[in-house]
Amino acid sequence: MGAAIFIFLILGLIVTAIFISPILTKRRRNRIKKRPFPPLWSAVIENNLPIYLRLTPEERRRLQGHIQVFLAEKQFIGCQGLQVTTEMKITITAVACLLLLNERGEYFPKLRSILIYPSTYFVNQTVAVSDYVVEERRDARLGESWVKDQVILSWEQVQRDTKNWSDGHNVVLHEFAHQLDQEDGKAEGVPILPNKSDYLVWSQVMTAEYQQLCNDMQQDIKTVIDSYGATNPAEFFAVATETFFEKPQQLLEKHSQLYELLQRYYQINPMEWVG
């Protein structure tokens, strides 16, 4: 009898923790968001994120809150002897948090660490070239997003992308879009959507747009969306996200359905930031 009561008590505590934990997390995050935003951080963002001053005051306030929560929950690790600076952390976090700007939900819940390399880095990869033959290749990388707990970035590429905002290329937007896609444990170009009915529309629009990009690549037609998006549906979502934030006007003109789909998903309209 005593053992049964003990088990019920343990189960009760577990259930209580499951229900209370999200409430406590939300309260903790709200407290973090209310902290004064350091002037140095504002200066870094104004200098390194070209669209920051085009945001409304309310959007800037929300972005600052997200940045504070992100920095409190994630760790940054320098690789190959790189010393991580405040500028690096704030710049990367500010761009990543654009994806969360209008209270999309969680703060990349599976992500624990952001690894930063000074520049292009190399990884050894085993590739099957036939049923019986594999090759060892040394691949150059600018960024990666792991399903488990890491994003890897080249700081040199981050700097290049922030200085050339509006060219449609942004390694931070790209890799953190992958994080959104990978929240359910899979990378297939379908992030977690608010309603079940949203998945049908997402599939219809994304499939049609992906196939169109693949067809355009085969016919050597110039496209607004970078050709790397034709690699697979997961890469298409990440590349489309880059285009949505950096080239909204061109995307809206050429791919209105895709633009509207991403606008509903991210709950923002980057056309309002076009200078």
CSV table of C-alpha atoms in Angstrom, one decimal, residues 11-27:
chain,number,residue,atom,x,y,z
A,11,LEU,CA,3.4,10.4,-10.9
A,12,GLY,CA,1.6,13.4,-9.5
A,13,LEU,CA,4.8,15.4,-9.2
A,14,ILE,CA,5.7,14.5,-12.7
A,15,VAL,CA,2.4,15.5,-14.1
A,16,THR,CA,2.4,18.8,-12.1
A,17,ALA,CA,5.9,19.6,-13.4
A,18,ILE,CA,4.8,19.0,-17.0
A,19,PHE,CA,1.9,21.5,-16.6
A,20,ILE,CA,3.8,24.0,-14.4
A,21,SER,CA,7.1,24.1,-16.3
A,22,PRO,CA,5.8,26.0,-19.4
A,23,ILE,CA,4.2,28.6,-17.1
A,24,LEU,CA,7.4,29.1,-15.1
A,25,THR,CA,9.5,29.3,-18.3
A,26,LYS,CA,7.1,31.9,-19.7
A,27,ARG,CA,7.4,34.0,-16.5
